Amino acid sequence: MKSAVSLTSTSDLQAIIDVMPLPVFIKNTDHRIVLLNEAACEFFGHSREVMLGFSDFDLFPEEEVEVFHAADNRVFESGVLSENEEQVTDAKGRPRTVITRKRRVELDDAAYLVATITDVTAYREAEAHSHYLAFHDALTGLPNRALLNERIDQALLRSGRTGERCALLYIDLDRFKEVNDTYGHQAGDALIQAFAERLTTIVRASDTVSRLGGDEFAVLLIDRGEDADVDLVCHRILEAGAEPFDIEGGRVFLSASVGVADAIDDLNSTEFQRRADVALYQAKREGRACYRRFTSVLDERIRHDRQIESDLRESLATESGLEVHYQPLFHTAGEKLAGMEALVRWRHPEFGLLQPEEFISIAEETGLIVPLGEWVLKQACTMMARWPDLVLAVNFSPVQMREDSLVDRILGILKQTGFEPSNLELELTESAVLDTDQIVREQLRRLRAEGIKIVLDDFGTGYSSLTHLQKLDVDKVKIDKSFVHDIVTNGESEAIVHAVTYLARVLGIPVTAEGVETKIQHDLLGIIGCSEMQGYFYSHPLSAEDTQRFLDDKSKWTRIA
């Protein structure tokens, strides 16, 4: 440990400090300044003549002086170098953060204190700002994921120790991408800021509202005694999302989806957030604009769906397990075979033979429907190219219709397999055919221009308006099997089939009835005027091998009703 330094005169000290760029001052044991350099004068805002003889009381508030004197006295007593970060008030009354280095020196048998000042205010402010940015969202000022993680850890520790209940809400703005696409990213940012402000007014100061990124938010509710408290917050969030947003360029209407996880088990942060994410996923699957709570049953269902997604990716990559079955369509007049509808099946290694309803929705959600649809089309065209007198009906998803290169890929498959475009019927749901998206409308126009027919599938289950038939560019209408199933016993179903068939006949559009299972249904649909029929009454869907045998035997192309 170094002791105090001995110098011969004050002029020696003055000569030393005058060449130093940092503020330097020297005090006696009465805490009065006896020497200082020009940099110190600039820092304190006074001339050398004024400063000499000043005490700390002439420069700083009294509460600061008490702290400084105590530190100085320790240096005088020990003679040991002291370095401290301190808060001082400068000549303009501004708080400054400084690092002072102080040391006792002996001169003419008298003790003095030499002090240097390093102003680190700008550095500390930049450091604090960097720390703030590391834990807050730049757009909204809300805590970001990193800070949320810290607070979740703290909340879970308290919950485990005291039994305090907490809940985590994951929130997603529905259709937010449309705002960016329509009004631009600046308007989208303004909407995010507005929604963030609404969220902060809903919860208490002790809760945490966080922006996770994009249009995703999270709310950590702590010390919530009853489920009803959380339910109330969820309802208010849904209301906040449904209120219109006034942005530059217009008024926007959106909705919010919410997933809720309760800290009722011995959870870690990762599992807590996973559960909230699973619940949010379910809320969006069930139509959005709602909230759903995590349950073990829901978790099992989601895990199953994700296994289906993973296994389907593998099947598509290896082209294994997937099959195309075919169901005949018959002309009502003469009971002649009109064509075959391609229906995908999946022979899963664990779950057995899966029907489309067990995996198609997952394929649509994940985008796998695009490669799956192309695979089905290629397999079916390859199979049916041998029978140029028959049409091939293939189901297409709205997701596929939004693919920019869809038409070119379809035409490429037809050329590769030698299948005639005029024999191909693409079955689309009402939502796809009625889509106002310009890309979809142009796809439909190009497909029909190539001779490919567009079939309105499952009519009556979507927009359910007969007036749409007059506005749609379709070549055939397929009545949903739910109406066919009830046609004999339900007068309303029979009336709907009558109305659809009559209007379609006036417009020159053929009508197919699907799901025909009994002779009574068959006969009644024939009387009503359906031009084609399909269902178990004629045939179950056939495997590729059985389809080939069926088509090779032309005696089966005519059915004796």
Coordinates of C-alpha atoms in Angstrom, one line a residue:
M1 CA 0.0 0.0 0.0
K2 CA 1.4 3.4 -1.0
S3 CA 1.7 6.2 1.5
A4 CA 1.3 10.0 0.9
V5 CA 3.6 11.8 -1.4
S6 CA 5.9 14.7 -0.1
L7 CA 6.5 17.7 -2.2
T8 CA 8.7 20.9 -1.4
S9 CA 6.3 23.7 -2.4
T10 CA 2.8 24.6 -3.6
S11 CA 4.5 25.9 -6.8
D12 CA 5.6 22.3 -7.5
L13 CA 2.0 21.2 -7.2
Q14 CA 0.7 24.0 -9.4
A15 CA 3.2 23.3 -12.1
I16 CA 2.2 19.7 -12.1
I17 CA -1.6 20.2 -12.3
D18 CA -1.5 23.0 -14.8
V19 CA -0.3 20.5 -17.5
M20 CA -3.1 18.0 -16.7
P21 CA -6.2 18.0 -19.0
L22 CA -8.5 16.6 -16.3
P23 CA -10.0 19.0 -13.7
V24 CA -7.6 18.9 -10.6
F25 CA -8.0 20.8 -7.3
I26 CA -6.2 20.7 -4.0
K27 CA -7.9 21.2 -0.6
N28 CA -6.5 21.7 2.9
T29 CA -7.8 19.9 6.0
D30 CA -10.5 22.7 6.4
H31 CA -11.9 21.4 3.0
R32 CA -11.0 24.7 1.3
I33 CA -9.5 24.9 -2.2
V34 CA -5.9 26.1 -2.2
L35 CA -4.9 25.2 -5.8
L36 CA -6.7 24.3 -9.0
N37 CA -6.1 24.1 -12.7
E38 CA -7.9 25.7 -15.7
A39 CA -9.9 22.5 -16.4
A40 CA -11.3 22.6 -12.9
C41 CA -12.3 26.2 -13.3
E42 CA -14.2 25.3 -16.5
F43 CA -15.9 22.4 -14.8
F44 CA -17.1 24.4 -11.8
G45 CA -17.8 27.5 -13.8
H46 CA -15.7 30.0 -11.9
S47 CA -12.4 31.8 -12.4
R48 CA -9.3 30.7 -10.5
E49 CA -9.4 33.9 -8.4
V50 CA -13.0 33.3 -7.3
M51 CA -12.4 29.6 -6.6
L52 CA -9.4 29.9 -4.4
G53 CA -10.6 29.6 -0.8
F54 CA -13.9 28.1 -1.8
S55 CA -15.2 25.3 0.4
D56 CA -17.5 22.5 -0.8
F57 CA -20.5 24.4 0.6
D58 CA -19.8 27.1 -2.0
L59 CA -20.0 24.6 -4.9
F60 CA -22.5 21.8 -4.0
P61 CA -25.8 21.3 -2.2
E62 CA -25.5 20.5 1.5
E63 CA -26.5 16.9 1.3
E64 CA -23.7 16.3 -1.3
V65 CA -21.1 18.1 0.9
E66 CA -21.7 15.8 3.9
V67 CA -20.9 12.8 1.7
F68 CA -17.8 14.4 0.2
H69 CA -16.4 15.5 3.6
A70 CA -16.7 12.1 5.0
A71 CA -14.8 10.6 2.0
D72 CA -12.1 13.3 2.2
N73 CA -11.6 12.8 5.9
R74 CA -10.9 9.1 5.3
V75 CA -8.2 10.0 2.8
F76 CA -6.7 12.5 5.2
E77 CA -6.6 9.9 8.0
S78 CA -5.3 7.0 5.9
G79 CA -3.2 8.6 3.2
V80 CA -4.4 5.9 0.9
L81 CA -5.4 6.6 -2.7
S82 CA -9.2 6.7 -3.0
E83 CA -11.3 6.3 -6.2
N84 CA -15.0 6.7 -6.2
E85 CA -17.9 7.3 -8.6
E86 CA -20.0 10.2 -7.3
Q87 CA -23.0 12.3 -8.3
V88 CA -22.2 16.0 -8.3
T89 CA -24.0 19.1 -9.4
D90 CA -22.2 21.3 -11.8
A91 CA -22.1 25.1 -12.2
K92 CA -25.3 25.1 -14.2
G93 CA -27.2 23.0 -11.7
R94 CA -27.0 19.8 -13.8
P95 CA -26.4 16.5 -12.1
R96 CA -23.1 14.9 -13.3
T97 CA -21.6 11.5 -12.8
V98 CA -17.9 11.8 -12.1
I99 CA -15.1 9.5 -11.0
T100 CA -12.8 11.2 -8.4
R101 CA -9.3 10.1 -7.5
K102 CA -8.1 11.6 -4.2
R103 CA -4.8 11.3 -2.4
R104 CA -3.1 13.0 0.6
V105 CA 0.2 14.8 0.1
E106 CA 2.5 16.4 2.7
L107 CA 3.9 19.9 2.1
D108 CA 5.7 22.0 4.7
D109 CA 4.5 19.6 7.4
A110 CA 0.9 20.3 6.3
A111 CA -1.5 17.8 4.8
Y112 CA -3.4 18.5 1.6
L113 CA -5.8 16.5 -0.6
V114 CA -5.1 16.3 -4.3
A115 CA -8.2 15.4 -6.4
T116 CA -8.8 14.7 -10.1
I117 CA -12.2 14.6 -11.7
T118 CA -13.2 12.5 -14.7
D119 CA -16.7 13.3 -16.1
V120 CA -18.3 10.1 -17.2
T121 CA -21.9 11.4 -17.5
A122 CA -22.1 10.9 -21.2
Y123 CA -20.6 7.4 -20.9
R124 CA -23.0 6.4 -18.1
E125 CA -26.0 7.8 -20.0
A126 CA -25.0 5.9 -23.1
E127 CA -24.6 2.8 -21.0
A128 CA -28.0 3.3 -19.4
H129 CA -29.5 3.9 -22.9
S130 CA -27.9 0.7 -24.2
H131 CA -29.2 -1.2 -21.2
Y132 CA -32.7 0.2 -21.8
L133 CA -32.6 -0.8 -25.4
A134 CA -31.4 -4.3 -24.5
F135 CA -34.6 -4.8 -22.4
H136 CA -37.2 -2.6 -24.2
D137 CA -38.8 -2.5 -27.6
A138 CA -37.6 0.4 -29.7
L139 CA -41.0 1.1 -31.3
T140 CA -43.3 1.0 -28.3
G141 CA -41.0 1.3 -25.3
L142 CA -42.5 -1.8 -23.8
P143 CA -40.4 -4.5 -22.2
N144 CA -39.0 -6.9 -24.8
R145 CA -38.7 -10.6 -24.6
A146 CA -35.5 -10.5 -22.6
L147 CA -37.0 -8.4 -19.8
L148 CA -40.2 -10.4 -20.0
N149 CA -38.1 -13.6 -19.4
E150 CA -36.6 -12.0 -16.3
R151 CA -39.9 -11.1 -14.9
I152 CA -41.4 -14.5 -15.7
D153 CA -38.5 -16.1 -13.8
Q154 CA -39.2 -13.8 -10.8
A155 CA -43.0 -14.4 -10.9
L156 CA -42.5 -18.2 -11.0
L157 CA -40.1 -18.1 -8.1
R158 CA -42.6 -16.1 -6.0
S159 CA -45.4 -18.4 -7.1
G160 CA -43.4 -21.5 -5.9
R161 CA -42.5 -19.8 -2.7
T162 CA -45.8 -18.1 -1.7
G163 CA -48.4 -19.8 -3.9
E164 CA -49.1 -16.5 -5.6
R165 CA -51.0 -17.1 -8.8
C166 CA -49.8 -15.7 -12.1
A167 CA -50.9 -16.1 -15.7
L168 CA -49.2 -15.4 -19.1
L169 CA -51.1 -14.2 -22.1
Y170 CA -49.8 -14.3 -25.6
I171 CA -51.6 -11.9 -28.0
D172 CA -51.6 -11.7 -31.7
L173 CA -53.2 -9.1 -33.9
D174 CA -55.3 -10.9 -36.6
R175 CA -54.8 -9.8 -40.3
F176 CA -52.2 -7.2 -39.3
K177 CA -50.2 -8.0 -42.5
E178 CA -53.1 -6.6 -44.5
V179 CA -52.5 -3.2 -42.8
N180 CA -48.8 -3.1 -43.9
D181 CA -49.7 -4.3 -47.4
T182 CA -52.5 -1.7 -47.8
Y183 CA -51.3 1.4 -45.9
G184 CA -47.6 0.8 -45.6
H185 CA -45.2 0.0 -42.8
Q186 CA -45.3 3.5 -41.2
A187 CA -49.1 3.1 -40.7
G188 CA -48.5 -0.4 -39.4
D189 CA -46.0 0.9 -36.8
A190 CA -48.5 3.6 -35.7
L191 CA -51.2 0.9 -35.2
I192 CA -48.7 -1.2 -33.1
Q193 CA -48.0 1.8 -30.9
A194 CA -51.7 2.5 -30.5
F195 CA -52.5 -1.1 -29.5
A196 CA -49.6 -1.1 -27.1
E197 CA -51.0 2.0 -25.4
R198 CA -54.4 0.3 -25.1
L199 CA -52.9 -2.8 -23.5
T200 CA -51.1 -0.8 -20.9
T201 CA -54.3 0.8 -19.8
I202 CA -56.0 -2.6 -19.2
V203 CA -53.6 -4.1 -16.7
R204 CA -52.1 -2.9 -13.4
A205 CA -48.7 -1.3 -12.9
S206 CA -47.4 -4.5 -11.3
D207 CA -48.2 -6.5 -14.4
T208 CA -46.0 -6.6 -17.4
V209 CA -47.0 -5.7 -21.0
S210 CA -44.4 -6.8 -23.5
R211 CA -43.9 -6.7 -27.2
L212 CA -42.3 -9.8 -28.6
G213 CA -41.9 -8.6 -32.1
G214 CA -44.1 -7.9 -35.2
D215 CA -47.7 -8.0 -34.1
E216 CA -47.1 -10.3 -31.1
F217 CA -47.5 -9.1 -27.5
A218 CA -47.4 -10.8 -24.1
V219 CA -49.0 -9.8 -20.8
L220 CA -47.7 -11.3 -17.5
L221 CA -50.4 -11.0 -14.8
I222 CA -49.2 -11.5 -11.3
D223 CA -51.0 -12.1 -8.0
R224 CA -54.3 -13.0 -9.7
G225 CA -56.6 -14.7 -7.3
E226 CA -59.4 -16.0 -9.5
D227 CA -59.8 -17.2 -13.0
A228 CA -62.4 -14.6 -13.5
D229 CA -59.8 -11.9 -13.1
V230 CA -57.8 -13.3 -16.0
D231 CA -61.0 -13.8 -18.1
L232 CA -61.9 -10.1 -17.5
V233 CA -58.5 -9.0 -18.8
C234 CA -58.9 -11.3 -21.8
H235 CA -62.3 -9.8 -22.7
R236 CA -60.9 -6.3 -22.4
I237 CA -57.9 -7.2 -24.7
L238 CA -60.4 -8.6 -27.3
E239 CA -62.4 -5.3 -27.0
A240 CA -59.2 -3.3 -27.4
G241 CA -58.3 -5.2 -30.5
A242 CA -61.8 -4.8 -32.0
E243 CA -61.9 -1.0 -31.6
P244 CA -61.2 0.8 -34.8
F245 CA -57.7 2.2 -35.3
D246 CA -57.4 5.6 -36.9
I247 CA -54.2 5.7 -39.0
E248 CA -53.0 7.8 -41.8
G249 CA -54.9 6.8 -44.8
G250 CA -58.1 5.5 -43.1
R251 CA -59.8 3.7 -40.3
V252 CA -58.7 0.1 -39.8
F253 CA -60.7 -2.7 -38.1
L254 CA -58.8 -5.7 -36.8
S255 CA -59.2 -8.3 -34.0
A256 CA -56.9 -9.9 -31.5
S257 CA -56.4 -13.6 -30.5
V258 CA -55.2 -14.5 -27.0
G259 CA -53.7 -17.6 -25.5
V260 CA -53.6 -18.1 -21.7
A261 CA -51.4 -20.2 -19.6
D262 CA -51.8 -20.4 -15.8
A263 CA -48.8 -21.1 -13.6
I264 CA -50.6 -23.9 -11.7
D265 CA -47.8 -26.5 -12.0
D266 CA -44.1 -26.5 -11.2
L267 CA -43.2 -24.8 -14.4
N268 CA -40.0 -23.2 -15.8
S269 CA -40.1 -20.2 -18.0
T270 CA -39.8 -22.1 -21.3
E271 CA -42.7 -24.4 -20.5
F272 CA -44.8 -21.5 -19.3
Q273 CA -44.3 -19.6 -22.5
R274 CA -44.8 -22.8 -24.6
R275 CA -48.2 -23.3 -23.0
A276 CA -49.3 -19.7 -23.8
D277 CA -48.1 -20.2 -27.4
V278 CA -50.1 -23.4 -27.7
A279 CA -53.2 -21.7 -26.4
L280 CA -52.7 -18.8 -28.8
Y281 CA -52.3 -21.3 -31.7
Q282 CA -55.6 -22.9 -30.8
A283 CA -57.4 -19.5 -30.6
K284 CA -56.3 -18.7 -34.1
R285 CA -57.3 -22.1 -35.4
E286 CA -60.8 -21.7 -33.9
G287 CA -61.5 -18.5 -36.0
R288 CA -59.5 -15.8 -34.2
A289 CA -60.9 -12.9 -32.2
C290 CA -61.2 -15.1 -29.1
Y291 CA -59.1 -16.4 -26.2
R292 CA -58.3 -20.0 -25.3
R293 CA -56.8 -21.5 -22.2
F294 CA -54.1 -24.1 -22.2
T295 CA -55.2 -27.6 -21.1
S296 CA -53.6 -31.0 -21.2
V297 CA -56.2 -32.1 -23.7
L298 CA -55.3 -29.2 -26.0
D299 CA -51.6 -29.8 -25.6
E300 CA -52.0 -33.4 -26.6
R301 CA -54.0 -32.4 -29.7
I302 CA -51.4 -29.8 -30.7
R303 CA -48.6 -32.3 -30.2
H304 CA -50.5 -34.8 -32.4
D305 CA -50.9 -32.1 -35.1
R306 CA -47.2 -31.2 -35.0
Q307 CA -46.4 -34.9 -35.4
I308 CA -48.7 -35.1 -38.4
E309 CA -47.0 -32.0 -39.9
S310 CA -43.5 -33.5 -39.3
D311 CA -44.4 -36.9 -40.7
L312 CA -46.2 -35.4 -43.7
R313 CA -43.1 -33.4 -44.6
E314 CA -41.1 -36.7 -44.4
S315 CA -43.7 -38.5 -46.6
L316 CA -43.6 -35.7 -49.2
A317 CA -39.8 -35.7 -49.2
T318 CA -39.6 -39.4 -49.7
E319 CA -42.8 -39.9 -51.7
S320 CA -43.8 -42.7 -49.4
G321 CA -47.1 -43.5 -47.7
L322 CA -49.3 -41.1 -49.8
E323 CA -51.8 -42.6 -52.1
V324 CA -54.4 -41.4 -54.6
H325 CA -57.8 -43.1 -54.6
Y326 CA -60.5 -42.5 -57.2
Q327 CA -64.3 -42.2 -56.9
P328 CA -66.4 -42.5 -60.1
L329 CA -68.8 -39.7 -61.2
F330 CA -71.8 -40.8 -63.3
H331 CA -74.0 -38.9 -65.7
T332 CA -77.6 -39.1 -64.5
A333 CA -78.9 -39.5 -68.0
G334 CA -78.0 -43.0 -69.1
E335 CA -76.0 -43.7 -66.0
K336 CA -72.8 -43.4 -68.0
L337 CA -69.4 -42.9 -66.4
A338 CA -68.4 -39.3 -66.6
G339 CA -65.1 -39.4 -64.9
M340 CA -63.2 -39.9 -61.7
E341 CA -62.4 -37.7 -58.7
A342 CA -58.9 -38.0 -57.2
L343 CA -58.9 -38.3 -53.4
V344 CA -55.7 -38.3 -51.4
R345 CA -55.1 -40.8 -48.7
W346 CA -52.1 -41.2 -46.4
R347 CA -51.0 -44.6 -45.0
H348 CA -49.4 -43.3 -41.8
P349 CA -46.8 -45.7 -40.2
E350 CA -48.4 -45.2 -36.7
F351 CA -52.0 -44.1 -37.3
G352 CA -52.9 -46.3 -40.3
L353 CA -54.8 -45.1 -43.3
L354 CA -55.8 -41.4 -42.8
Q355 CA -58.6 -39.7 -44.5
P356 CA -58.1 -36.1 -45.9
E357 CA -60.0 -34.5 -43.0
E358 CA -57.3 -35.8 -40.7
F359 CA -54.4 -34.0 -42.3
I360 CA -55.5 -31.6 -45.0
S361 CA -56.2 -28.7 -42.6
I362 CA -52.7 -29.1 -41.1
A363 CA -51.2 -29.1 -44.6
E364 CA -53.1 -25.9 -45.4
E365 CA -51.9 -24.2 -42.2
T366 CA -48.3 -25.1 -42.8
G367 CA -48.1 -24.6 -46.5
L368 CA -47.6 -28.3 -47.2
I369 CA -50.8 -28.3 -49.2
V370 CA -48.9 -26.8 -52.2
P371 CA -46.4 -29.6 -52.7
L372 CA -49.1 -32.1 -51.7
G373 CA -51.5 -30.8 -54.2
E374 CA -49.0 -30.9 -57.0
W375 CA -48.1 -34.5 -56.1
V376 CA -51.8 -35.5 -56.2
L377 CA -52.3 -33.7 -59.5
K378 CA -49.3 -35.3 -61.1
Q379 CA -50.2 -38.8 -59.9
A380 CA -53.8 -38.5 -61.0
C381 CA -53.0 -37.1 -64.5
T382 CA -50.5 -39.8 -65.0
M383 CA -53.1 -42.4 -64.1
M384 CA -56.0 -41.0 -66.1
A385 CA -54.2 -40.0 -69.2
R386 CA -54.9 -43.5 -70.5
W387 CA -58.7 -42.7 -70.7
P388 CA -59.1 -39.5 -72.7
D389 CA -62.9 -39.9 -72.7
L390 CA -63.1 -39.3 -69.0
V391 CA -62.8 -36.2 -66.9
L392 CA -60.5 -36.0 -63.9
A393 CA -61.7 -33.9 -60.9
V394 CA -59.0 -32.8 -58.4
N395 CA -59.6 -30.8 -55.3
F396 CA -57.6 -27.5 -54.9
S397 CA -57.2 -25.4 -51.8
P398 CA -57.5 -21.6 -51.5
V399 CA -53.9 -21.7 -50.3
Q400 CA -52.8 -23.2 -53.6
M401 CA -54.7 -20.6 -55.5
R402 CA -52.6 -17.8 -54.0
E403 CA -49.4 -19.2 -55.4
D404 CA -48.1 -16.9 -58.1
S405 CA -46.8 -19.6 -60.3
L406 CA -49.7 -22.0 -59.9
V407 CA -51.0 -21.9 -63.5
D408 CA -47.6 -22.5 -65.0
R409 CA -47.0 -25.4 -62.7
I410 CA -50.4 -27.0 -63.5
L411 CA -49.7 -26.6 -67.2
G412 CA -46.3 -28.1 -66.8
I413 CA -47.7 -31.2 -65.1
L414 CA -50.4 -31.5 -67.9
K415 CA -47.7 -31.3 -70.5
Q416 CA -45.4 -33.7 -68.7
T417 CA -48.2 -36.4 -68.3
G418 CA -49.9 -35.8 -71.6
F419 CA -53.2 -35.1 -69.9
E420 CA -55.7 -32.9 -71.9
P421 CA -56.5 -29.6 -70.1
S422 CA -60.1 -29.8 -71.2
N423 CA -60.5 -33.0 -69.3
L424 CA -59.3 -31.5 -66.0
E425 CA -61.8 -30.1 -63.4
L426 CA -60.4 -28.2 -60.4
E427 CA -62.8 -28.3 -57.5
L428 CA -62.7 -25.2 -55.4
T429 CA -64.7 -24.1 -52.3
E430 CA -66.9 -21.0 -52.4
S431 CA -64.3 -19.1 -50.4
A432 CA -61.7 -19.6 -53.0
V433 CA -63.9 -18.9 -56.0
L434 CA -65.4 -15.8 -54.3
D435 CA -61.9 -14.5 -53.3
T436 CA -61.5 -10.9 -54.3
D437 CA -57.7 -11.1 -54.3
Q438 CA -56.5 -10.0 -57.8
I439 CA -54.0 -12.8 -57.9
V440 CA -56.7 -15.4 -57.4
R441 CA -59.0 -13.8 -59.9
E442 CA -56.3 -13.8 -62.5
Q443 CA -55.4 -17.4 -61.8
L444 CA -58.9 -18.5 -62.4
R445 CA -59.2 -16.5 -65.6
R446 CA -56.0 -18.1 -67.0
L447 CA -57.0 -21.6 -66.0
R448 CA -60.3 -21.3 -67.8
A449 CA -58.6 -19.8 -70.8
E450 CA -56.5 -22.9 -71.1
G451 CA -59.7 -25.1 -71.2
I452 CA -59.5 -26.2 -67.5
K453 CA -62.9 -26.3 -65.9
I454 CA -63.6 -24.7 -62.5
V455 CA -66.0 -26.5 -60.2
L456 CA -67.7 -24.8 -57.3
D457 CA -67.4 -27.5 -54.6
D458 CA -69.5 -28.0 -51.4
F459 CA -72.0 -25.4 -52.5
G460 CA -74.2 -24.2 -49.7
T461 CA -71.7 -24.6 -46.9
G462 CA -69.8 -21.3 -47.4
Y463 CA -71.4 -18.0 -48.5
S464 CA -74.7 -19.9 -49.2
S465 CA -76.2 -17.4 -51.6
L466 CA -77.8 -18.4 -54.8
T467 CA -77.1 -14.9 -56.2
H468 CA -73.4 -15.7 -56.3
L469 CA -74.1 -18.3 -59.0
Q470 CA -74.9 -15.4 -61.4
K471 CA -71.6 -13.7 -60.7
L472 CA -69.2 -16.6 -60.7
D473 CA -67.1 -17.8 -63.6
V474 CA -67.6 -21.5 -62.9
D475 CA -68.3 -24.5 -65.2
K476 CA -70.1 -26.8 -62.7
V477 CA -71.7 -26.7 -59.3
K478 CA -71.3 -29.5 -56.7
I479 CA -74.0 -29.7 -54.1
D480 CA -72.6 -30.5 -50.6
K481 CA -73.3 -34.0 -49.4
S482 CA -75.0 -32.6 -46.2
F483 CA -78.0 -31.5 -48.3
V484 CA -78.0 -34.8 -50.2
H485 CA -78.0 -36.7 -46.9
D486 CA -81.1 -35.0 -45.6
I487 CA -82.9 -34.5 -48.9
V488 CA -85.5 -37.2 -48.2
T489 CA -86.4 -36.3 -44.7
N490 CA -85.7 -32.5 -44.6
G491 CA -87.9 -30.2 -46.7
E492 CA -85.4 -27.4 -46.4
S493 CA -82.6 -29.4 -47.9
E494 CA -84.8 -30.5 -50.8
A495 CA -85.9 -26.9 -51.4
I496 CA -82.2 -25.8 -51.5
V497 CA -81.3 -28.5 -54.0
H498 CA -84.3 -27.6 -56.1
A499 CA -83.3 -23.9 -56.1
V500 CA -79.7 -24.5 -56.9
T501 CA -80.4 -27.0 -59.7
Y502 CA -83.1 -24.8 -61.3
L503 CA -80.9 -21.6 -61.2
A504 CA -77.9 -23.5 -62.5
R505 CA -79.9 -25.0 -65.3
V506 CA -81.1 -21.5 -66.3
L507 CA -77.4 -20.4 -66.3
G508 CA -76.3 -23.4 -68.3
I509 CA -74.2 -24.8 -65.5
P510 CA -74.2 -28.6 -64.8
V511 CA -75.0 -29.7 -61.2
T512 CA -73.3 -32.7 -59.5
A513 CA -74.8 -34.2 -56.3
E514 CA -72.1 -35.8 -54.1
G515 CA -72.7 -38.2 -51.2
V516 CA -75.5 -40.2 -52.9
E517 CA -75.9 -43.3 -50.8
T518 CA -79.4 -44.7 -51.4
K519 CA -81.7 -45.4 -54.3
I520 CA -84.3 -43.0 -52.9
Q521 CA -81.8 -40.2 -52.9
H522 CA -80.7 -41.1 -56.4
D523 CA -84.2 -41.2 -57.8
L524 CA -85.2 -37.9 -56.1
L525 CA -82.1 -36.1 -57.3
G526 CA -82.7 -37.4 -60.8
I527 CA -86.2 -36.0 -60.8
I528 CA -84.9 -32.6 -59.5
G529 CA -82.5 -32.4 -62.4
C530 CA -79.0 -33.1 -61.1
S531 CA -76.9 -33.8 -64.2
E532 CA -74.2 -35.9 -62.4
M533 CA -74.0 -38.0 -59.2
Q534 CA -71.3 -39.4 -57.0
G535 CA -71.4 -41.4 -53.8
Y536 CA -71.4 -44.8 -52.2
F537 CA -74.6 -45.7 -54.1
Y538 CA -72.3 -45.9 -57.2
S539 CA -68.9 -46.8 -55.6
H540 CA -66.6 -46.2 -52.7
P541 CA -63.3 -44.6 -53.5
L542 CA -61.0 -47.1 -55.1
S543 CA -57.3 -47.6 -54.8
A544 CA -55.2 -47.0 -57.8
E545 CA -55.0 -50.7 -58.6
D546 CA -58.8 -51.2 -58.2
T547 CA -59.4 -48.1 -60.3
Q548 CA -57.3 -49.5 -63.1
R549 CA -59.3 -52.8 -63.0
F550 CA -62.5 -50.8 -62.9
L551 CA -61.7 -48.6 -65.9
D552 CA -60.3 -51.5 -67.9
D553 CA -63.7 -53.3 -67.6
K554 CA -65.9 -51.0 -69.7
S555 CA -69.0 -52.9 -68.7
K556 CA -68.7 -51.1 -65.4
W557 CA -68.9 -47.7 -67.2
T558 CA -72.7 -48.0 -67.3
R559 CA -74.6 -48.6 -64.2
I560 CA -78.0 -50.3 -64.1
A561 CA -79.9 -48.2 -61.5

